[in-house]
Short mmCIF file of C-alpha atoms in Angstrom, two decimals:
data_model
loop_
_atom_site.label_atom_id
_atom_site.label_comp_id
_atom_site.label_asym_id
_atom_site.label_seq_id
_atom_site.Cartn_x
_atom_site.Cartn_y
_atom_site.Cartn_z
CA UNK A 12 -21.95 -16.41 27.57
CA UNK A 13 -23.65 -13.26 26.29
CA UNK A 14 -23.35 -14.31 22.57
CA UNK A 15 -25.21 -17.50 23.20
CA UNK A 16 -27.78 -15.94 25.54
CA UNK A 17 -28.56 -13.31 22.91
CA UNK A 18 -28.96 -15.97 20.11
CA UNK A 19 -31.01 -18.27 22.14
CA UNK A 20 -34.66 -18.00 20.75
CA UNK A 21 -36.24 -19.53 23.92
CA UNK A 22 -34.98 -16.24 25.95
CA UNK A 23 -36.13 -13.02 25.73
CA UNK A 24 -32.79 -11.34 25.24
CA UNK A 25 -32.23 -11.04 21.58
CA UNK A 26 -32.84 -7.47 21.43
CA UNK A 27 -29.56 -6.94 23.33
CA UNK A 28 -27.58 -7.68 20.08
CA UNK A 29 -27.75 -3.83 19.09
CA UNK A 30 -25.26 -3.19 21.94
CA UNK A 31 -22.80 -5.35 19.97
CA UNK A 32 -19.87 -7.73 20.99
CA UNK A 33 -18.34 -5.49 23.65
CA UNK A 34 -21.61 -5.68 25.80
CA UNK A 35 -22.29 -9.22 25.08
CA UNK A 36 -18.91 -10.34 26.08
CA UNK A 37 -19.39 -9.08 29.61
CA UNK A 38 -23.11 -10.48 29.53
CA UNK A 39 -23.61 -13.78 31.62
CA UNK A 40 -26.73 -16.05 32.17
CA UNK A 41 -27.56 -18.56 34.69
CA UNK A 42 -30.43 -21.28 34.75
CA UNK A 43 -31.58 -23.09 37.95
CA UNK A 44 -34.10 -25.68 38.21
CA UNK A 45 -36.58 -23.64 40.22
CA UNK A 46 -40.23 -23.31 39.45
CA UNK A 47 -40.43 -19.83 40.41
CA UNK A 48 -38.04 -18.99 37.54
CA UNK A 49 -40.71 -20.33 35.05
CA UNK A 50 -42.58 -17.22 35.76
CA UNK A 51 -40.26 -14.64 36.20
CA UNK A 52 -36.71 -13.60 35.04
CA UNK A 53 -34.01 -11.91 37.56
CA UNK A 54 -31.60 -9.36 35.73
CA UNK A 55 -28.67 -8.22 37.69
CA UNK A 56 -26.39 -5.33 36.82
CA UNK A 57 -22.44 -5.10 37.41
CA UNK A 58 -21.51 -2.64 40.21
CA UNK A 59 -21.82 1.22 39.63
CA UNK A 60 -18.21 2.65 39.11
CA UNK A 61 -17.29 5.93 40.95
CA UNK A 62 -14.26 7.08 39.30
CA UNK A 63 -14.25 8.81 35.60
CA UNK A 64 -11.30 6.58 34.80
CA UNK A 65 -13.01 3.53 35.56
CA UNK A 66 -16.16 4.43 33.63
CA UNK A 67 -14.23 5.22 30.50
CA UNK A 68 -12.72 1.86 30.64
CA UNK A 69 -16.22 0.27 30.00
CA UNK A 70 -16.49 -0.93 26.22
CA UNK A 71 -20.08 -0.27 26.17
CA UNK A 72 -22.34 2.74 27.40
CA UNK A 73 -23.63 1.21 30.60
CA UNK A 74 -26.13 3.99 31.09
CA UNK A 75 -27.82 3.11 27.74
CA UNK A 76 -27.99 -0.42 28.29
CA UNK A 77 -29.84 0.19 31.69
CA UNK A 78 -32.22 2.53 29.95
CA UNK A 79 -32.99 -0.08 27.17
CA UNK A 80 -33.61 -2.78 29.68
CA UNK A 81 -35.60 -0.51 32.06
CA UNK A 82 -37.99 0.36 29.37
CA UNK A 83 -38.67 -3.45 28.85
CA UNK A 84 -38.53 -4.95 32.20
CA UNK A 85 -41.75 -4.91 34.47
CA UNK A 86 -39.86 -3.87 37.82
CA UNK A 87 -36.67 -1.80 38.80
CA UNK A 88 -35.32 -2.58 42.20
CA UNK A 89 -32.58 0.17 43.32
CA UNK A 90 -30.24 -1.19 46.06
CA UNK A 91 -28.49 1.13 48.45
CA UNK A 92 -26.34 0.02 51.34
CA UNK A 93 -26.46 1.95 54.72
CA UNK A 94 -22.80 2.26 54.55
CA UNK A 95 -22.65 3.78 50.91
CA UNK A 96 -25.10 6.38 50.55
CA UNK A 97 -22.98 8.55 47.95
CA UNK A 98 -24.24 8.44 44.42
CA UNK A 99 -21.72 8.59 41.97
CA UNK A 100 -21.61 10.26 38.63
CA UNK A 101 -22.30 7.06 36.63
CA UNK A 102 -24.99 6.03 39.13
CA UNK A 103 -26.74 9.37 39.00
CA UNK A 104 -26.47 9.16 35.01
CA UNK A 105 -28.51 5.70 35.20
CA UNK A 106 -31.22 7.10 37.49
CA UNK A 107 -31.70 10.09 35.30
CA UNK A 108 -32.10 7.57 32.31
CA UNK A 109 -35.01 5.83 34.17
CA UNK A 110 -37.42 8.85 33.12
CA UNK A 111 -40.44 7.51 31.88
CA UNK A 112 -40.12 4.11 34.40
CA UNK A 113 -40.74 5.93 37.51
CA UNK A 114 -43.72 3.76 38.24
CA UNK A 115 -41.91 0.60 38.18
CA UNK A 116 -38.96 1.58 40.44
CA UNK A 117 -38.62 0.47 44.05
CA UNK A 118 -35.99 1.55 46.07
CA UNK A 119 -34.38 -0.77 48.85
CA UNK A 120 -31.93 0.21 51.56
CA UNK A 121 -29.91 -2.89 52.32
CA UNK A 122 -28.00 -4.03 55.27
CA UNK A 123 -30.13 -1.91 57.82
CA UNK A 124 -29.12 -4.34 60.56
CA UNK A 125 -25.47 -2.65 60.47
CA UNK A 126 -26.68 0.21 62.16
CA UNK A 127 -28.52 1.14 65.28
CA UNK A 128 -31.99 2.47 65.02
CA UNK A 129 -31.62 6.01 65.54
CA UNK A 130 -28.90 6.06 63.11
CA UNK A 131 -31.26 4.01 60.55
CA UNK A 132 -33.66 6.88 60.56
CA UNK A 133 -31.19 9.44 59.67
CA UNK A 134 -29.56 7.23 56.86
CA UNK A 135 -33.15 6.54 55.30
CA UNK A 136 -33.91 10.45 55.59
CA UNK A 137 -30.60 11.13 53.89
CA UNK A 138 -31.33 8.63 50.95
CA UNK A 139 -34.85 9.91 50.32
CA UNK A 140 -33.32 13.48 50.08
CA UNK A 141 -30.57 12.64 47.87
CA UNK A 142 -32.97 10.74 45.46
CA UNK A 143 -35.60 13.52 45.26
CA UNK A 144 -32.72 15.65 43.71
CA UNK A 145 -31.93 13.07 41.17
CA UNK A 146 -35.51 11.60 40.37
CA UNK A 147 -37.47 14.05 38.78
CA UNK A 148 -40.80 13.31 40.42
CA UNK A 149 -43.01 15.54 42.64
CA UNK A 150 -43.45 12.71 45.00
CA UNK A 151 -40.95 11.85 47.63
CA UNK A 152 -39.35 8.29 46.71
CA UNK A 153 -40.24 5.36 48.87
CA UNK A 154 -37.61 3.66 50.37
CA UNK A 155 -37.93 0.06 51.55
CA UNK A 156 -35.92 -1.04 54.44
CA UNK A 157 -34.40 -4.64 55.07
CA UNK A 158 -31.51 -6.87 55.30
CA UNK A 159 -31.02 -9.35 52.28
CA UNK A 160 -27.71 -10.40 52.22
CA UNK A 161 -28.70 -13.99 53.67
CA UNK A 162 -26.47 -13.62 56.96
CA UNK A 163 -27.55 -13.37 60.32
CA UNK A 164 -28.48 -9.70 61.55
CA UNK A 165 -25.52 -8.23 63.41
CA UNK A 166 -27.63 -5.76 65.48
CA UNK A 167 -30.27 -7.35 67.78
CA UNK A 168 -32.35 -4.22 67.89
CA UNK A 169 -32.73 -3.89 64.23
CA UNK A 170 -33.56 -7.87 64.14
CA UNK A 171 -36.28 -6.94 66.72
CA UNK A 172 -37.74 -4.35 64.09
CA UNK A 173 -37.89 -7.13 61.45
CA UNK A 174 -39.38 -9.83 63.64
CA UNK A 175 -42.93 -9.43 62.36
CA UNK A 176 -41.78 -8.97 58.72
CA UNK A 177 -39.57 -12.46 58.78
CA UNK A 178 -42.76 -14.17 60.71
CA UNK A 179 -44.91 -12.98 58.00
CA UNK A 180 -42.89 -12.98 54.93
CA UNK A 181 -40.13 -15.53 55.44
CA UNK A 182 -39.80 -17.75 58.33
CA UNK A 183 -39.48 -17.78 62.20
CA UNK A 184 -36.29 -19.37 63.23
CA UNK A 185 -36.45 -18.45 66.85
CA UNK A 186 -38.62 -16.65 69.15
CA UNK A 187 -37.21 -12.63 69.57
CA UNK A 188 -38.11 -10.32 72.18
CA UNK A 189 -40.93 -7.79 71.18
CA UNK A 190 -39.82 -4.68 69.28
CA UNK A 191 -38.98 -1.66 71.50
CA UNK A 192 -40.51 0.45 69.46
CA UNK A 193 -43.81 -0.45 68.13
CA UNK A 194 -44.41 2.35 65.61
CA UNK A 195 -41.00 1.74 63.92
CA UNK A 196 -41.99 -1.84 63.80
CA UNK A 197 -45.13 -1.27 61.85
CA UNK A 198 -43.50 1.05 59.57
CA UNK A 199 -40.70 -1.50 58.71
CA UNK A 200 -43.58 -4.30 58.48
CA UNK A 201 -45.49 -2.43 55.89
CA UNK A 202 -42.19 -1.98 53.88
CA UNK A 203 -41.69 -5.65 53.77
CA UNK A 204 -45.18 -6.64 52.97
CA UNK A 205 -45.43 -4.17 50.41
CA UNK A 206 -42.31 -4.95 48.54
CA UNK A 207 -42.86 -8.60 48.50
CA UNK A 208 -46.40 -8.10 47.18
CA UNK A 209 -45.04 -6.21 44.36
CA UNK A 210 -42.93 -8.91 43.38
CA UNK A 211 -45.46 -11.51 43.78
CA UNK A 212 -47.94 -9.41 41.85
CA UNK A 213 -45.69 -9.21 38.72
CA UNK A 214 -46.91 -12.28 36.75
CA UNK A 215 -50.62 -11.56 37.46
CA UNK A 216 -50.20 -8.02 36.20
CA UNK A 217 -48.41 -8.95 33.18
CA UNK A 218 -51.28 -8.05 30.62
CA UNK A 219 -51.93 -4.54 32.11
CA UNK A 220 -48.30 -3.69 32.09
CA UNK A 221 -48.10 -4.82 28.33
CA UNK A 222 -50.77 -2.49 27.38
CA UNK A 223 -49.34 0.47 29.54
CA UNK A 224 -46.12 -0.19 27.62
CA UNK A 225 -47.77 -0.11 24.17
CA UNK A 226 -49.42 3.20 25.19
CA UNK A 227 -46.34 4.84 26.38
CA UNK A 228 -44.69 3.69 23.17
CA UNK A 229 -47.26 5.10 21.06
CA UNK A 230 -47.33 8.22 22.56
CA UNK A 231 -43.30 8.49 22.25
CA UNK A 232 -43.75 7.70 18.62
CA UNK A 233 -46.28 10.46 18.22
CA UNK A 234 -44.25 13.18 20.12
CA UNK A 235 -41.06 12.17 18.32
CA UNK A 236 -42.64 12.49 14.90
CA UNK A 237 -44.10 15.74 15.84
CA UNK A 238 -40.94 17.20 16.80
CA UNK A 239 -39.08 15.99 13.53
CA UNK A 240 -41.96 17.55 11.39
CA UNK A 241 -41.64 20.73 13.25
CA UNK A 242 -37.67 20.68 12.73
CA UNK A 243 -38.30 19.70 9.00
CA UNK A 244 -40.66 22.43 8.32
CA UNK A 245 -38.28 25.23 9.56
CA UNK A 246 -35.89 24.20 6.59
CA UNK A 247 -35.75 25.99 3.29
CA UNK A 248 -34.48 22.89 1.72
CA UNK A 249 -33.25 19.55 2.81
CA UNK A 250 -29.59 19.71 3.35
CA UNK A 251 -27.14 19.25 5.98
CA UNK A 252 -26.39 22.75 6.60
CA UNK A 253 -30.01 23.50 6.99
CA UNK A 254 -30.26 20.62 9.42
CA UNK A 255 -27.29 22.03 11.72
CA UNK A 256 -29.02 25.34 11.76
CA UNK A 257 -32.26 23.89 13.11
CA UNK A 258 -30.47 21.75 15.68
CA UNK A 259 -28.93 24.88 17.43
CA UNK A 260 -30.10 25.43 21.06
CA UNK A 261 -32.15 28.53 20.27
CA UNK A 262 -33.78 27.06 17.29
CA UNK A 263 -34.27 23.48 19.11
CA UNK A 264 -35.52 24.78 22.04
CA UNK A 265 -38.28 26.78 20.26
CA UNK A 266 -39.26 23.77 18.64
CA UNK A 267 -39.72 22.03 21.79
CA UNK A 268 -41.84 24.96 23.24
CA UNK A 269 -43.89 25.21 20.03
CA UNK A 270 -44.98 21.43 19.70
CA UNK A 271 -45.70 21.63 23.46
CA UNK A 272 -47.85 24.14 23.31
CA UNK A 273 -49.75 23.51 20.20
CA UNK A 274 -50.82 19.95 20.78
CA UNK A 275 -51.01 20.65 24.83
CA UNK A 276 -48.22 18.29 26.02
CA UNK A 277 -47.02 18.13 29.65
CA UNK A 278 -43.28 18.65 30.38
CA UNK A 279 -43.24 14.87 31.57
CA UNK A 280 -44.44 13.61 28.22
CA UNK A 281 -41.56 15.47 26.13
CA UNK A 282 -38.38 13.80 25.71
CA UNK A 283 -35.00 14.74 27.39
CA UNK A 284 -33.78 17.72 25.66
CA UNK A 285 -30.08 16.92 25.60
CA UNK A 286 -30.68 13.22 24.74
CA UNK A 287 -32.92 14.22 21.84
CA UNK A 288 -30.51 16.64 20.68
CA UNK A 289 -27.37 14.35 20.74
CA UNK A 290 -29.61 11.67 18.73
CA UNK A 291 -30.85 14.37 16.36
CA UNK A 292 -27.12 15.60 15.40
CA UNK A 293 -26.10 11.58 14.82
CA UNK A 294 -29.03 10.99 12.71
CA UNK A 295 -28.36 10.87 8.75
CA UNK A 296 -29.98 13.57 6.62
CA UNK A 297 -31.75 10.66 4.66
CA UNK A 298 -33.83 9.42 7.61
CA UNK A 299 -35.18 12.77 8.34
CA UNK A 300 -38.73 13.33 6.73
CA UNK A 301 -41.93 15.24 7.61
CA UNK A 302 -44.42 13.36 9.20
CA UNK A 303 -46.90 10.85 7.28
CA UNK A 304 -50.13 12.51 7.93
CA UNK A 305 -52.33 9.40 7.30
CA UNK A 306 -50.21 7.15 9.64
CA UNK A 307 -50.27 10.09 12.47
CA UNK A 308 -54.20 9.87 12.22
CA UNK A 309 -54.03 6.12 12.66
CA UNK A 310 -51.78 6.18 15.65
CA UNK A 311 -53.84 9.06 17.12
CA UNK A 312 -57.04 6.79 16.65
CA UNK A 313 -55.39 3.95 18.21
CA UNK A 314 -54.81 6.23 21.36
CA UNK A 315 -58.14 7.66 21.43
CA UNK A 316 -60.39 4.75 20.18
CA UNK A 317 -58.54 1.57 20.19
CA UNK A 318 -56.89 1.65 23.71
CA UNK A 319 -60.50 2.11 25.14
CA UNK A 320 -61.83 -1.01 23.54
CA UNK A 321 -58.69 -2.82 24.71
CA UNK A 322 -59.34 -1.75 28.14
CA UNK A 323 -63.12 -2.74 28.08
CA UNK A 324 -61.92 -6.56 27.44
CA UNK A 325 -59.25 -6.63 30.10
CA UNK A 326 -60.26 -8.57 33.46
CA UNK A 327 -60.29 -6.32 36.27
CA UNK A 328 -58.24 -8.88 38.63
CA UNK A 329 -56.29 -11.64 36.41
CA UNK A 330 -55.07 -13.23 39.56
CA UNK A 331 -52.29 -15.43 40.29
CA UNK A 332 -51.90 -18.68 38.15
CA UNK A 333 -52.11 -22.00 40.29
CA UNK A 334 -48.31 -22.99 39.19
CA UNK A 335 -47.06 -19.46 40.44
CA UNK A 336 -48.95 -19.89 43.52
CA UNK A 337 -47.55 -23.35 43.90
CA UNK A 338 -43.80 -22.34 43.03
CA UNK A 339 -43.93 -19.64 45.95
CA UNK A 340 -45.42 -22.20 48.38
CA UNK A 341 -43.02 -24.98 47.44
CA UNK A 342 -39.96 -22.58 47.63
CA UNK A 343 -41.03 -21.39 51.09
CA UNK A 344 -41.62 -24.89 52.39
CA UNK A 345 -38.25 -26.16 51.29
CA UNK A 346 -36.59 -23.40 53.34
CA UNK A 347 -38.95 -24.02 56.47
CA UNK A 348 -40.83 -20.97 55.94
CA UNK A 349 -43.93 -20.69 57.89
CA UNK A 350 -46.58 -19.73 55.00
CA UNK A 351 -48.87 -16.85 56.30
CA UNK A 352 -52.09 -18.14 55.00
CA UNK A 353 -51.49 -21.84 56.20
CA UNK A 354 -50.66 -20.23 59.71
CA UNK A 355 -53.82 -18.26 60.02
CA UNK A 356 -55.89 -21.61 59.09
CA UNK A 357 -53.98 -23.22 61.84
CA UNK A 358 -54.98 -20.25 64.39
CA UNK A 359 -58.47 -20.32 63.18
CA UNK A 360 -58.61 -23.98 64.04
CA UNK A 361 -56.99 -23.53 67.45
CA UNK A 362 -59.42 -20.94 68.18
CA UNK A 363 -62.47 -22.91 67.34
CA UNK A 364 -61.25 -25.91 69.46
CA UNK A 365 -60.65 -23.61 72.36
CA UNK A 366 -64.24 -22.08 71.98
CA UNK A 367 -65.35 -25.56 71.85
CA UNK A 368 -63.55 -26.75 75.12
CA UNK A 369 -65.10 -23.56 76.63
CA UNK A 370 -68.69 -24.60 75.81
CA UNK A 371 -68.29 -28.13 77.29
CA UNK A 372 -67.09 -26.49 80.35
#
């Protein structure tokens, strides 16, 4: 149950208590005796609702919870079905709230075996176009294609496209005919390899991600302090009426522009205007203060000097731990999955044996 999970000191979920009992009553946890789970946690979200009445019935702010978790996790996988490409208002709000975590996002188009190859190309293009309108990044979002529902593929042509992927990453249950389109085969193979390499690299990149999160948090705190300080400087005296005047659109937008230009900040560094405005309106007057100059200097010294020292002592490549590699290997062997590295060793031995026989002849 959620209450127990959030109270368990051995689990990293205590911070979820800030969302109250309404959220925790909907939170569930499960533990399995799987070595892989000693290294990673998997967090799944409930289904995204489409109707306004259904979203209102939630007793907690789903978008805020998602944003809070997204800031803390190491990887975010957005799952779409080939038959359900429409993005609901709630899903759109969730995607917009992922701002600042774009580097963590991986987009997966699931159940690709349920459509023919020609339709699959059109579906992928439509999804990429839709996401580019919501996720505010100049780059076109990368979409990984596959079928991850655990059932046998329905479309044999699509299964052909995934042949090399399953051989290299999962298992070879049967010999399949060669793919009809080698270019598409190579594209899907690259998707599978890249996606699962991202998953496998998570523990080995832990230190680098933690440093990255600290830097991001420090920059956000600095910008937040500068904005609050600029708002406070526009008041004649500290009062609710003065604060309301400063939080009007014409004033607040001017504050954003002034801070951005004076401190040479990029648009992407600034907080979301509407979210900042709503939070500012709900913030009690007693919590509003001008910036603490000595503390701000220390924060800037941390960003300019201390971070560089930290990076100097970071290993270039942390590598996977032996226990993590063993967890992956054992999991694959339990499912009768052919491990790519071992398959390569067997092929090399067969080649050496064949070369030796040729020399004897």
